Short mmCIF file of C-alpha atoms and ligand atoms in Angstrom, two decimals:
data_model
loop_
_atom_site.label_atom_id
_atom_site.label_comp_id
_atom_site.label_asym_id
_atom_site.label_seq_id
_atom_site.Cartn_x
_atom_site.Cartn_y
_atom_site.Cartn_z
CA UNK A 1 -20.08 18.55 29.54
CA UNK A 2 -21.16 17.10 26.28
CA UNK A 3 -20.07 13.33 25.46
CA UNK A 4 -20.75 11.63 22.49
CA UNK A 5 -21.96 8.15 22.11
CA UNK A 6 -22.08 5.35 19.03
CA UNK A 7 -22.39 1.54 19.02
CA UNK A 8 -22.01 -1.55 16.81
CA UNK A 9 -19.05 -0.56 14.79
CA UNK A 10 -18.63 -4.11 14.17
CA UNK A 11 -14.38 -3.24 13.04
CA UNK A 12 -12.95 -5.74 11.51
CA UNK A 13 -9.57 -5.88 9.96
CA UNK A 14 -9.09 -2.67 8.40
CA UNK A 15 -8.54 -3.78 4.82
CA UNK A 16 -12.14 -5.98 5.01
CA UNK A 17 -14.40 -3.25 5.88
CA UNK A 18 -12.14 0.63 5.53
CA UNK A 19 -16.12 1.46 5.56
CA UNK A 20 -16.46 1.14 8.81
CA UNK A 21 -13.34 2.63 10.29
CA UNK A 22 -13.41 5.54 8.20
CA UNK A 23 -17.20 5.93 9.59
CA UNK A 24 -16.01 5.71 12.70
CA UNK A 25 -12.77 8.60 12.03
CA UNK A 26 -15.27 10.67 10.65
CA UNK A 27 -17.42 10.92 13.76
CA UNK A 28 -14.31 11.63 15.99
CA UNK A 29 -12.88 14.75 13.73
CA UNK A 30 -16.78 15.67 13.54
CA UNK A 31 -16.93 15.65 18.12
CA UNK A 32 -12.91 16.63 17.79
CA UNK A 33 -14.17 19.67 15.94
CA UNK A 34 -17.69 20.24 18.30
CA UNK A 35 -14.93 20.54 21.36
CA UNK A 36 -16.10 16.91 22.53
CA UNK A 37 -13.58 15.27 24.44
CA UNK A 38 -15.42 11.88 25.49
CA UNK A 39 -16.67 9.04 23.55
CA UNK A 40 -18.92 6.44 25.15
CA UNK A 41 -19.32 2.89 22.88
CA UNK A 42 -21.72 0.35 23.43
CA UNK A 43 -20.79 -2.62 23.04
CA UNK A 44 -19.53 -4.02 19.72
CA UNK A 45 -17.08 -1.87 18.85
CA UNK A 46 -15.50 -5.02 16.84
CA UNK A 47 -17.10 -7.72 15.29
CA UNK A 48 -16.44 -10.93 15.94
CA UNK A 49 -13.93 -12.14 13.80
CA UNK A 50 -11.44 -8.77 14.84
CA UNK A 51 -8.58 -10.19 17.33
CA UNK A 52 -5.86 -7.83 16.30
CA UNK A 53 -6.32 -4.11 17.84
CA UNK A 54 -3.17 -2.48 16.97
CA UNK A 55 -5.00 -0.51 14.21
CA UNK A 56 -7.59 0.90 16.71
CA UNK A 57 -4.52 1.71 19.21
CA UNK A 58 -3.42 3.68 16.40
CA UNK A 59 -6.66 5.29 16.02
CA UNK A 60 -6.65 6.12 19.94
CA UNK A 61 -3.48 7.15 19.36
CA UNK A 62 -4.13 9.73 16.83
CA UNK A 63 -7.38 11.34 18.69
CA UNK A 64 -5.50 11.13 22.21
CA UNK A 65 -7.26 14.06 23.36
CA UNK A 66 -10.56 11.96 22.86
CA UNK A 67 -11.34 9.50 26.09
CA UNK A 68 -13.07 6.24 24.69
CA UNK A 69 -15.13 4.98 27.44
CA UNK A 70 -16.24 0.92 26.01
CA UNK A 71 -18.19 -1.84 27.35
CA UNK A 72 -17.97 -4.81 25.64
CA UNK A 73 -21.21 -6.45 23.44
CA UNK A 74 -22.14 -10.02 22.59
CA UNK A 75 -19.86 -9.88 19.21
CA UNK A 76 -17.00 -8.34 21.44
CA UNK A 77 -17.87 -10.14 25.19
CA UNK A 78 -14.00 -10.65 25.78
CA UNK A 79 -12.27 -7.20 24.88
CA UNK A 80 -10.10 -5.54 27.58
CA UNK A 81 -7.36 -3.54 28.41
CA UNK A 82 -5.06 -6.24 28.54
CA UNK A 83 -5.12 -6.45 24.49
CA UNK A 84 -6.44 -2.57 23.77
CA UNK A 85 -3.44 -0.57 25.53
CA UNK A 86 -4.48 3.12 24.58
CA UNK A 87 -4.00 5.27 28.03
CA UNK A 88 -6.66 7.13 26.66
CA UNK A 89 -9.06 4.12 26.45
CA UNK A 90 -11.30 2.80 29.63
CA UNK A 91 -12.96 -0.47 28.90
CA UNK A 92 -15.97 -1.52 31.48
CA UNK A 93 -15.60 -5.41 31.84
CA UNK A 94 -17.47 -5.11 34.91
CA UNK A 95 -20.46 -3.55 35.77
CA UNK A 96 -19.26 0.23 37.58
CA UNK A 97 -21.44 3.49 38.51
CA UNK A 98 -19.30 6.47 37.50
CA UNK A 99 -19.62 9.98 38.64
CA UNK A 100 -18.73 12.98 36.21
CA UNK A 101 -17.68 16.20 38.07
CA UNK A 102 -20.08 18.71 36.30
CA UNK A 103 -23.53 16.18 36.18
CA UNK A 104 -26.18 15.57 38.87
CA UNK A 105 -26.69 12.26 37.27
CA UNK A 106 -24.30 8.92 37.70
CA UNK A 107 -23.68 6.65 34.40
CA UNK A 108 -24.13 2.91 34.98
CA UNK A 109 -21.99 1.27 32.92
CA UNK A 110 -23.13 -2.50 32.19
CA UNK A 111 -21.37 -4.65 30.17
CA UNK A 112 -22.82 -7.32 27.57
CA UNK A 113 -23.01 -10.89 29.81
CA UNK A 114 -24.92 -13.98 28.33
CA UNK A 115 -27.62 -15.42 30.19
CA UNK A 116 -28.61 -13.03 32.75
CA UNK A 117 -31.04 -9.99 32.12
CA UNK A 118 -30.12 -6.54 32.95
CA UNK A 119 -32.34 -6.65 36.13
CA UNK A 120 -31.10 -9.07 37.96
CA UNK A 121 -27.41 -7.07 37.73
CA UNK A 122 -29.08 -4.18 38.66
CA UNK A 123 -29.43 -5.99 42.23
CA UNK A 124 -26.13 -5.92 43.41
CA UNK A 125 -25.68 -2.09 42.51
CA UNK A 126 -29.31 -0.73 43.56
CA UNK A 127 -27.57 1.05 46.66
CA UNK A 128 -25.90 3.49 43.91
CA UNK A 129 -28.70 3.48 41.42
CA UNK A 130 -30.56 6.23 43.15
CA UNK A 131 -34.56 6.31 41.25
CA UNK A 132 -34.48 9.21 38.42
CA UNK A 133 -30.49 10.13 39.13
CA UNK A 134 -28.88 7.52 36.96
CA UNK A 135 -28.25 6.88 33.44
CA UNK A 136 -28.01 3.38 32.16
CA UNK A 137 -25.59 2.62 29.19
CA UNK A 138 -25.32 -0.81 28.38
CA UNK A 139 -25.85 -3.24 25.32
CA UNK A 140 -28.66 -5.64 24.91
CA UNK A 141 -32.79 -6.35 23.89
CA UNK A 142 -35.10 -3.81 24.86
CA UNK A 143 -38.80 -5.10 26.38
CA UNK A 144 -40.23 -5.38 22.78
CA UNK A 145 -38.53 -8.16 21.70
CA UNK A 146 -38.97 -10.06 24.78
CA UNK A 147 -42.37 -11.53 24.06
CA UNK A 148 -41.66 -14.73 25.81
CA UNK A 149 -42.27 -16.01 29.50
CA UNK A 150 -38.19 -16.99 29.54
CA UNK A 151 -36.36 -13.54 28.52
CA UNK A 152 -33.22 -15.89 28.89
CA UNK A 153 -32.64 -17.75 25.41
CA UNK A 154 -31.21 -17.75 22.94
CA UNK A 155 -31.26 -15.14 20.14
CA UNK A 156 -32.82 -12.81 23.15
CA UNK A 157 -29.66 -10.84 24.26
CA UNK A 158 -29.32 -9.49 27.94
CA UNK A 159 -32.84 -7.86 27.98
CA UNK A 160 -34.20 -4.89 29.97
CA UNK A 161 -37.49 -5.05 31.22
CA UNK A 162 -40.26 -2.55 31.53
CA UNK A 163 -40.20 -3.82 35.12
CA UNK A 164 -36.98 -3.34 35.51
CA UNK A 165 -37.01 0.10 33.85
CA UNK A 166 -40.51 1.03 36.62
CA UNK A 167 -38.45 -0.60 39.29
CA UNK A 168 -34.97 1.02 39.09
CA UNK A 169 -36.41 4.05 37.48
CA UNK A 170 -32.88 5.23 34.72
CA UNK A 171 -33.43 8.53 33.73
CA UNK A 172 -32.57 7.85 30.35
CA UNK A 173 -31.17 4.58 29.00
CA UNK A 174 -28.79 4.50 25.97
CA UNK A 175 -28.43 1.04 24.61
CA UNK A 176 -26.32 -1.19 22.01
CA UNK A 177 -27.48 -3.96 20.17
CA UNK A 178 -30.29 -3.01 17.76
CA UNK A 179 -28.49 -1.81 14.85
CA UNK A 180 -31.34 0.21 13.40
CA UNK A 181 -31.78 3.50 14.99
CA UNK A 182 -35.09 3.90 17.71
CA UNK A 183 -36.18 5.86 20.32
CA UNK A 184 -38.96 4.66 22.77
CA UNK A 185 -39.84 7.48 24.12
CA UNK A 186 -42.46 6.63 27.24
CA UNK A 187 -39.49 4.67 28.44
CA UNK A 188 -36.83 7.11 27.61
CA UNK A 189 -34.96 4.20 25.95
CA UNK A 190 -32.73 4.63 22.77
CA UNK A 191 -30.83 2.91 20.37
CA UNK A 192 -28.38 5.21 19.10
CA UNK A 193 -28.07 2.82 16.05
CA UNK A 194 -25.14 1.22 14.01
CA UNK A 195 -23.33 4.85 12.15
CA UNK A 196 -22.16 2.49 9.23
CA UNK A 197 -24.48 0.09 7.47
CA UNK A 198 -23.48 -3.44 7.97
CA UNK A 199 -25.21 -4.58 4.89
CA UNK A 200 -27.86 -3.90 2.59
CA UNK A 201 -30.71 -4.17 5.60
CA UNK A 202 -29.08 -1.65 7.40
CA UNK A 203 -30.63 1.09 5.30
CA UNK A 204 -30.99 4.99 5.15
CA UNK A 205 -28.65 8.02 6.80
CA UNK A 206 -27.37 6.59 10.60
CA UNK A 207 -26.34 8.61 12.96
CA UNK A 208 -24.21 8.91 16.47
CA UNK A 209 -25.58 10.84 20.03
CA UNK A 210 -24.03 13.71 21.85
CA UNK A 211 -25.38 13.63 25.45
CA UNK A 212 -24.93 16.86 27.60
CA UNK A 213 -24.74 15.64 31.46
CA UNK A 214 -26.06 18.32 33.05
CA UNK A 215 -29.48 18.67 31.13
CA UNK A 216 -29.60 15.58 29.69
CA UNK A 217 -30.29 16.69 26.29
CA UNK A 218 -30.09 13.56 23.61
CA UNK A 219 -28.96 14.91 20.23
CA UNK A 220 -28.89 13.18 17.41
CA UNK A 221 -26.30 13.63 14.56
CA UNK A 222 -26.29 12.58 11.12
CA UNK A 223 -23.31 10.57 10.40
CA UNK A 224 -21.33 10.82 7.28
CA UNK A 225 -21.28 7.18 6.72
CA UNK A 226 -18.78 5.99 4.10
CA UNK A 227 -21.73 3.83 2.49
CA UNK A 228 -25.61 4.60 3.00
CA UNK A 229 -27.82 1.46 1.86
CA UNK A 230 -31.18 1.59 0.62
CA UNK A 231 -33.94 -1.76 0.23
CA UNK A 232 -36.92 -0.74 -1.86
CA UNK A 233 -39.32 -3.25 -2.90
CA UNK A 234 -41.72 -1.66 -5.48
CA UNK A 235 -45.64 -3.83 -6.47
CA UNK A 236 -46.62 -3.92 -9.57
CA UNK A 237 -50.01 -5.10 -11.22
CA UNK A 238 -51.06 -4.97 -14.76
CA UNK A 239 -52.40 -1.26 -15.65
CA UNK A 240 -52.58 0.52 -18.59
CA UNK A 241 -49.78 3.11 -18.11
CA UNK A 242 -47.22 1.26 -15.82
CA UNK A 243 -44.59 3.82 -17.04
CA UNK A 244 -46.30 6.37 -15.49
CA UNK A 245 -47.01 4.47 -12.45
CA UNK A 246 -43.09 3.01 -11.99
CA UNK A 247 -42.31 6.79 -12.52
CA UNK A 248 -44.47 8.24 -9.56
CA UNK A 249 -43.68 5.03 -7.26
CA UNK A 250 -39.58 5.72 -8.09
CA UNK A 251 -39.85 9.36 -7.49
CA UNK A 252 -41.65 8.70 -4.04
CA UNK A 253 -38.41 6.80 -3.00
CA UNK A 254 -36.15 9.40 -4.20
CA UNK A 255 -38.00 11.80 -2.97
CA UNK A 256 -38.21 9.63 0.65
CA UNK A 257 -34.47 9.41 0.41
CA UNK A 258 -33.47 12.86 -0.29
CA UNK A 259 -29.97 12.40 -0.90
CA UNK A 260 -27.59 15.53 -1.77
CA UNK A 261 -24.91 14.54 -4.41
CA UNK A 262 -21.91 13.66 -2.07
CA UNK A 263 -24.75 11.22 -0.40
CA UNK A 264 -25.93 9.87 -3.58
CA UNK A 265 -21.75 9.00 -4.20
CA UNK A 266 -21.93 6.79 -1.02
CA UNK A 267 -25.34 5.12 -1.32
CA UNK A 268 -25.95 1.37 -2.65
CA UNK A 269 -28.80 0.61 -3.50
CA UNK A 270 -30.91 -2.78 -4.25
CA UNK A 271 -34.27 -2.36 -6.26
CA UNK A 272 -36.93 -5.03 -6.16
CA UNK A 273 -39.76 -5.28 -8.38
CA UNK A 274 -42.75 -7.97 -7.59
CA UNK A 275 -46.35 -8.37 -9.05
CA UNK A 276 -47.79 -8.80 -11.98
CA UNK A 277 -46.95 -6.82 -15.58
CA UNK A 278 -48.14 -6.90 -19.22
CA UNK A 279 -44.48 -5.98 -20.42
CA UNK A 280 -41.70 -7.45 -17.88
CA UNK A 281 -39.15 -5.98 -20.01
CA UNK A 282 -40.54 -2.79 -20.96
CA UNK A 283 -40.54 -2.39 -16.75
CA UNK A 284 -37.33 -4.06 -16.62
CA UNK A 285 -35.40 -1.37 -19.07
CA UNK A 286 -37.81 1.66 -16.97
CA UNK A 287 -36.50 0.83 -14.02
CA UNK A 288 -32.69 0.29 -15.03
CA UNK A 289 -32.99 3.62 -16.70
CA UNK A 290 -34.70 5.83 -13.58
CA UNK A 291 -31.82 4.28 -11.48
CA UNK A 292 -28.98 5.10 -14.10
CA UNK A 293 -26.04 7.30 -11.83
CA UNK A 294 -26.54 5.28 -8.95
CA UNK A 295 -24.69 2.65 -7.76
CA UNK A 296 -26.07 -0.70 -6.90
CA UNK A 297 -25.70 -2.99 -4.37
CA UNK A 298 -23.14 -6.11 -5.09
CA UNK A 299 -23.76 -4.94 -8.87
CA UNK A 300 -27.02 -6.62 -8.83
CA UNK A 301 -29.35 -4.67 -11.70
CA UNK A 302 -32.90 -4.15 -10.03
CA UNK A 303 -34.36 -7.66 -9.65
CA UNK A 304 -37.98 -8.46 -11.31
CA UNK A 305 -37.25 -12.78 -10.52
CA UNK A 306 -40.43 -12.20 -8.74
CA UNK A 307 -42.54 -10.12 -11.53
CA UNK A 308 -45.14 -12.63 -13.36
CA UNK A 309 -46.83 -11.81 -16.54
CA UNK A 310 -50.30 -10.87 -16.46
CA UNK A 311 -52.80 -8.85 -18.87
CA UNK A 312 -55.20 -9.67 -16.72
CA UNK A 313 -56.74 -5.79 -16.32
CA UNK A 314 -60.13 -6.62 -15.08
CA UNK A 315 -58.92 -7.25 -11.44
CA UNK A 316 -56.87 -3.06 -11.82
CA UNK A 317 -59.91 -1.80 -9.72
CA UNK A 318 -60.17 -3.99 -7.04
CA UNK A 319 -56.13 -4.09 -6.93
CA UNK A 320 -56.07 -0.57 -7.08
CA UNK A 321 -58.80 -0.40 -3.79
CA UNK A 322 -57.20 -3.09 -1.83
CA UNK A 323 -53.64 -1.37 -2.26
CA UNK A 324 -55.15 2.47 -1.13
CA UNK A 325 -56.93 0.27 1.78
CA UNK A 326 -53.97 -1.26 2.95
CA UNK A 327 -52.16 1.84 2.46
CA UNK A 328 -54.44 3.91 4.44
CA UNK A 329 -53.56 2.29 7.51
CA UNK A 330 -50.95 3.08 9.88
CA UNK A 331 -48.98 0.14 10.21
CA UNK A 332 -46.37 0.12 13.44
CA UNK A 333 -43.19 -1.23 11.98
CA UNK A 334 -42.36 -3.83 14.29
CA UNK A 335 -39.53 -6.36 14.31
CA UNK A 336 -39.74 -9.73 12.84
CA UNK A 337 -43.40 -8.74 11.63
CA UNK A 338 -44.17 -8.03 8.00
CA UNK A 339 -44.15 -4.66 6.98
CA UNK A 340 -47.21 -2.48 4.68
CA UNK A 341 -45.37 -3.22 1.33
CA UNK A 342 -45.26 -6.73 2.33
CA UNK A 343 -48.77 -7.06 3.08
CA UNK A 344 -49.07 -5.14 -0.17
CA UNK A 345 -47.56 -7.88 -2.25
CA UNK A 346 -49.27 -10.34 -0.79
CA UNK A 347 -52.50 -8.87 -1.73
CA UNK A 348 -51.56 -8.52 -4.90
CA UNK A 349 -50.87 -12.09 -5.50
CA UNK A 350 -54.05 -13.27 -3.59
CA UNK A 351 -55.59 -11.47 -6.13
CA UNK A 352 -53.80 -12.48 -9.17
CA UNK A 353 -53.78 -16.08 -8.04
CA UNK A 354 -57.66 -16.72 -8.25
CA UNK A 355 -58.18 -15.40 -11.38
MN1 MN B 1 -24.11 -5.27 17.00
#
């Protein structure tokens, strides 16, 4: 049997964010149409501020050959069957091992619960968590962002150990929470990711899981998402052709982005320039103009508030080396932590600022 899986839908009212439902419609005609009759969500199906669910009854309704299998997240810690009424709809409000007639291997389903970590709820089950034989689906922080001694405060969100991962030994553990897509593969640990951009951070083509239970295959999908959001910060320093430069930096992101024309329809975009340049609006009119067709985020043209002028060219070479040095390294994107094009910019303006 094949099941598919999303999380962080974040629904609201319909009419607030149609993005989002339609996202979510398109990835049940997309399993409807793949024969998939199962849909596991975890955890924040709604968003916080969603208390009336007659329009996802409705949506059960219409795909009432689909089972939705749900356990609540930290924006959506109270839902239950008492307010969602869809016979077609199972929503785990307590932690429950479930057996599926064709798979060797027993889902643990774990709701979202503040101030406990997912270890200590694995306790009280371990007799039917069986080492290697059970898949954990739950919503919560994954090791990495647990970097302090107390994995219980706040802003850290029912985390799962490595410990508790070497202890308990899931087979595979598919998680809510993080809304950018990731896969920790030592651990066997993924995030399948939010399938509809919340907002301009939540960048680049998401996607939704299909699972098969007896080999445990983990495919991902692409998921036509209603909008597709893009963040590019581009550095600039004073050179002599910073046309041509602008040119080869903006076709890297296109290229990087590789959107077909239905895609490029859908996709918001926010441009930022920063650095240093002879001609601010000689860059400024460059970069409107290699953009021109696509549509941009909240309207906002590309924003250079944080270019300075500059014709100072007689720090271009060591710019140029400390940019290919930084560049040359392989930076692990980590949360919270700056990222290369960051450390870039910063660079640039150590640079600039001692002249
Ligand atoms: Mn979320």
């Amino acid at each position: 049997m094949r099941i598919a899986i999303t999380a962080d839908n974040h629904l609201t009212d319909k009419k607030k964010h149609p993005e989002r439902w339609k996202t979510l419609e398109n990835i049940l005609n997309d399993i409807r149409e793949k024969d998939i009759n199962k849909i596991i969500i975890c955890g924040d199906l709604f968003n916080d501020d969603c208390h009336n669910y007659s329009e996802f009854d409705k949506l059960t309704d219409k795909y009432n050959n689909i089972d939705f299998l749900i356990i609540p997240g930290n924006h959506d810690p109270n839902i239950s069957e008492k307010a969602i009424t869809g016979s077609n709809v199972t929503i785990y409000t307590e932690p429950e091992v479930i057996s599926f007639n064709d798979s060797d291997y027993s889902f643990f389903f774990l709701p979202y619960k503040p101030k406990i970590t997912m270890g200590q709820q694995f306790v009280s089950y371990q007799e039917d968590l069986i080492p290697r034989e059970w898949i954990l689906i739950s919503h919560g922080d994954w090791a990495d962002s647990i970097r302090t001694p107390n994995p219980i405060e706040p802003d850290v969100y029912m985390p799962l150990s490595r410990k508790d991962i070497a202890n308990y030994k899931p087979t595979l553990t598919i998680l809510g929470h993080i809304h950018k897509p990731l896969d920790d593969t030592d651990y066997n640990v993924h995030y399948v990711g939010s399938p509809c951009g919340l907002d301009i951070t939540e960048t680049g083509r998401r996607r939704y899981s299909i699972l098969d239970t007896k080999n445990l295959d983990l495919e991902h999908i692409n998921v036509d998402s209603e909008v597709i959001y893009f963040d590019e910060t581009i550095n600039i320093w004073p050179m002599e052709n910073e046309d041509e430069y602008l040119k080869n930096q903006i076709a890297k992101i296109k290229e990087r982005w590789d959107l077909n024309s239905e895609e490029m329809s859908k996709a918001k975009i926010r441009i930022k320039i920063k650095g240093y340049s002879s001609n601010i609006r000689k860059l400024k009119d460059f970069c409107e103009k290699s953009f021109e067709g696509f549509s941009f985020w909240n309207n906002e043209k590309p924003d250079i508030s944080e270019v300075y002028e500059s014709y100072n060219y007689e720090l271009l070479k060591i710019t140029e080396k400390v940019v290919a040095r930084i560049d040359q390294q392989s930076w692990v994107e980590i949360e919270g932590e700056p990222i290369k094009n960051e450390i870039i910019s910063k660079a640039i303006k150590t640079i600039y600022s001692i002249s």
